Structures are given as C-alpha cells and as structure tokens.
Amino acid sequence: MTKQETYKSILPQIGSLVAGETDMIAKMANVAAVLHEAFGFWWTGFYRVEGQQLVLGPFQGPIACTRIPYGKGVCGTAWQHAETVIVPNVHKFAGHIACSSASNSEIVVPLISDKQVIAVLDIDSTDFGTFDEVDKCYLEQISQLIL
Ligand code: SME
C-alpha cells in the first residue's frame, strides 16, 4: 500500500473515532494510536499549548520531553509560525530537541482553532526523509478533525 492509500484507509476510521467525542485529549489519544499503528512511526503524539510552553499530551512511543518553550525545537517552531514543519534530517535542524537519539526525521503539524495554535501533532521516524507533502496534506486534515 502507498502511504496515500494508508491515509485514505484510516481517514474514515479516524472520523468515526472522533465523532460524538467532545474531549480533545481523548480524541488525541486515539488519533495518535491509529497513526502510530498504521505507519509504524517511532513516536506519534501531541503537545498542548499551555501559556508560553508546549506540554506533552497523549502519545505512542518512547518517553519524551514534557515541556517545550515557544519557538524552540521543531515543535516550538511550528507553533511560532502556525505552519507545518517537515524536517528530512533532524540533525541538520538548528535547535532540534532530541527526545530520542533514534529519531532522524520529523513532521510537526499545528492544530489551529480561531487562528490560534492550541496544540501540535508531532511525528518522528527513525528513517531519514520520511515525511513529504502527502503526509502534510493528510495530517493537516486529520488534525482538524480533533478540534
Ligand atoms: N523533536 C521535537 C521534540 C519532541 S520529540 O521529538 C517527541 C522538537 O524538536 O521539537
């Protein structure tokens, strides 16, 4: 299956998982689980905006840093610019926060509600160059389903 086909197959599943659920943390937890299982990523999870920091939310994978300041790391950068950030090689990203030395590429998608970033979806891969415009397109759609 291509990754496009995988995204297409999980979209309805995610749609029904979030339908009727109002608690954002519960939705984040199931979305992280679906993505993580479908693709076998290294780390899949959410950070929520709390004041001037991102705080660790529901995730799948190894333990991670609990707090990330505004504008720091890939997550803080995606928050600051309110835009998805794709990093093909995290070792070349100035300021990358290495929660795990096994991670080699990463994508961070902001969740935007009323023009405010309220959380980010962060996915790490042990391969280089895992993420591209296809991931960006589908993960942005999936992220909006959580709001
Ligand atoms: N690498 C991220 C930190 C979070 S972990 O990857 C789970 C960053 O640079 O913001």
Short mmCIF file of C-alpha atoms and ligand atoms in Angstrom, two decimals:
data_model
loop_
_atom_site.label_atom_id
_atom_site.label_comp_id
_atom_site.label_asym_id
_atom_site.label_seq_id
_atom_site.Cartn_x
_atom_site.Cartn_y
_atom_site.Cartn_z
CA MET A 1 0.00 0.00 0.00
CA THR A 2 1.25 3.50 -0.76
CA LYS A 3 1.14 5.96 2.11
CA GLN A 4 -1.61 7.83 0.31
CA GLU A 5 -3.69 4.63 0.33
CA THR A 6 -2.93 4.10 4.01
CA TYR A 7 -4.03 7.64 4.86
CA LYS A 8 -7.20 7.17 2.77
CA SER A 9 -7.99 3.94 4.60
CA ILE A 10 -7.58 5.42 8.08
CA LEU A 11 -9.42 8.72 7.45
CA PRO A 12 -12.93 7.21 7.85
CA GLN A 13 -11.75 5.27 10.90
CA ILE A 14 -10.47 8.47 12.49
CA GLY A 15 -13.67 10.25 11.51
CA SER A 16 -15.78 7.72 13.38
CA LEU A 17 -13.40 7.63 16.36
CA VAL A 18 -13.73 11.36 16.93
CA ALA A 19 -17.43 11.64 16.03
CA GLY A 20 -19.53 12.45 19.07
CA GLU A 21 -16.50 12.84 21.35
CA THR A 22 -16.02 16.32 22.78
CA ASP A 23 -12.92 15.70 24.89
CA MET A 24 -9.88 16.74 22.90
CA ILE A 25 -7.42 14.67 24.92
CA ALA A 26 -9.46 11.51 24.33
CA LYS A 27 -9.51 12.27 20.60
CA MET A 28 -5.77 12.97 20.55
CA ALA A 29 -5.12 9.65 22.30
CA ASN A 30 -6.99 7.58 19.71
CA VAL A 31 -5.64 9.52 16.74
CA ALA A 32 -2.07 9.02 17.98
CA ALA A 33 -2.77 5.29 18.33
CA VAL A 34 -4.27 4.92 14.84
CA LEU A 35 -1.43 6.79 13.12
CA HIS A 36 1.25 5.02 15.10
CA GLU A 37 -0.12 1.56 14.31
CA ALA A 38 -0.94 2.23 10.67
CA PHE A 39 2.53 3.56 9.79
CA GLY A 40 4.81 2.12 12.46
CA PHE A 41 6.31 5.51 13.26
CA TRP A 42 8.91 5.84 16.03
CA TRP A 43 6.96 8.42 18.04
CA THR A 44 3.49 9.84 17.42
CA GLY A 45 1.89 12.32 19.75
CA PHE A 46 0.60 15.70 20.74
CA TYR A 47 1.86 18.68 22.69
CA ARG A 48 -0.72 21.16 24.00
CA VAL A 49 -0.18 24.90 24.33
CA GLU A 50 -0.15 25.96 27.98
CA GLY A 51 0.86 29.61 28.34
CA GLN A 52 4.29 30.08 26.78
CA GLN A 53 5.07 26.36 26.60
CA LEU A 54 4.01 23.18 24.89
CA VAL A 55 3.16 20.44 27.36
CA LEU A 56 3.29 16.74 26.49
CA GLY A 57 -0.10 15.24 25.66
CA PRO A 58 -1.28 11.81 24.50
CA PHE A 59 1.37 9.89 22.58
CA GLN A 60 2.57 6.47 21.42
CA GLY A 61 6.22 5.51 21.58
CA PRO A 62 9.13 6.03 23.95
CA ILE A 63 9.14 8.64 26.74
CA ALA A 64 9.53 12.25 25.60
CA CYS A 65 10.39 15.72 26.87
CA THR A 66 7.44 17.11 28.79
CA ARG A 67 7.80 20.84 28.07
CA ILE A 68 8.97 22.78 25.01
CA PRO A 69 9.25 26.61 25.08
CA TYR A 70 7.64 28.81 22.40
CA GLY A 71 9.82 28.98 19.30
CA LYS A 72 12.14 26.17 20.42
CA GLY A 73 12.76 22.91 18.59
CA VAL A 74 10.69 21.74 15.64
CA CYS A 75 7.52 21.78 17.72
CA GLY A 76 8.03 25.30 19.04
CA THR A 77 8.87 26.49 15.52
CA ALA A 78 5.65 25.03 14.06
CA TRP A 79 3.75 26.74 16.90
CA GLN A 80 5.51 30.09 16.34
CA HIS A 81 4.86 30.15 12.58
CA ALA A 82 1.48 28.38 12.79
CA GLU A 83 2.65 26.19 9.92
CA THR A 84 3.56 22.58 9.35
CA VAL A 85 7.30 21.93 9.54
CA ILE A 86 8.85 18.99 7.67
CA VAL A 87 12.39 18.06 8.72
CA PRO A 88 14.05 15.43 6.48
CA ASN A 89 17.15 15.26 8.72
CA VAL A 90 16.69 16.39 12.32
CA HIS A 91 20.47 16.54 12.84
CA LYS A 92 20.59 19.46 10.41
CA PHE A 93 17.76 21.40 12.07
CA ALA A 94 19.27 24.10 14.29
CA GLY A 95 17.69 23.87 17.72
CA HIS A 96 16.14 20.45 17.24
CA ILE A 97 15.23 18.95 20.61
CA ALA A 98 16.37 15.34 20.67
CA CYS A 99 13.96 13.46 22.91
CA SER A 100 15.34 10.27 21.39
CA SER A 101 18.62 9.74 19.59
CA ALA A 102 16.88 7.22 17.31
CA SER A 103 14.83 9.89 15.56
CA ASN A 104 16.13 11.00 12.15
CA SER A 105 13.23 12.81 10.52
CA GLU A 106 10.17 14.58 11.81
CA ILE A 107 6.95 16.40 10.92
CA VAL A 108 5.08 18.79 13.18
CA VAL A 109 1.55 19.94 12.32
CA PRO A 110 -0.10 22.76 14.29
CA LEU A 111 -3.74 22.44 15.39
CA ILE A 112 -5.31 25.83 14.72
CA SER A 113 -8.59 26.96 16.26
CA ASP A 114 -9.83 30.56 15.83
CA LYS A 115 -6.44 31.47 14.31
CA GLN A 116 -4.66 30.31 17.48
CA VAL A 117 -2.35 27.31 17.69
CA ILE A 118 -3.74 25.23 20.53
CA ALA A 119 -1.58 22.10 20.10
CA VAL A 120 0.80 20.38 17.72
CA LEU A 121 0.89 16.88 16.30
CA ASP A 122 4.50 15.64 16.28
CA ILE A 123 5.66 12.51 14.45
CA ASP A 124 9.19 11.12 14.49
CA SER A 125 10.71 8.50 12.23
CA THR A 126 13.94 6.53 12.53
CA ASP A 127 14.37 6.84 8.74
CA PHE A 128 15.61 9.98 7.03
CA GLY A 129 13.24 11.90 4.75
CA THR A 130 10.10 10.03 5.81
CA PHE A 131 7.71 12.97 5.53
CA ASP A 132 6.61 14.98 2.50
CA GLU A 133 3.67 16.96 1.13
CA VAL A 134 1.45 13.85 1.16
CA ASP A 135 1.90 13.50 4.93
CA LYS A 136 1.40 17.25 5.38
CA CYS A 137 -1.86 17.19 3.41
CA TYR A 138 -3.40 14.24 5.27
CA LEU A 139 -2.05 15.06 8.73
CA GLU A 140 -3.42 18.61 8.46
CA GLN A 141 -6.86 17.16 7.63
CA ILE A 142 -6.60 14.66 10.49
CA SER A 143 -5.50 17.35 12.94
CA GLN A 144 -8.53 19.48 12.12
CA LEU A 145 -10.81 16.54 13.00
CA ILE A 146 -9.61 16.74 16.60
CA LEU A 147 -10.84 20.30 17.15
N1 SME B 1 11.99 16.81 18.39
C1 SME B 1 10.99 17.69 18.92
C2 SME B 1 10.76 17.43 20.39
C3 SME B 1 9.67 16.48 20.69
S1 SME B 1 10.10 14.87 20.45
O1 SME B 1 10.53 14.63 19.07
C4 SME B 1 8.89 13.81 20.87
C5 SME B 1 11.37 19.13 18.68
O2 SME B 1 12.50 19.42 18.23
O3 SME B 1 10.55 20.00 18.94
#
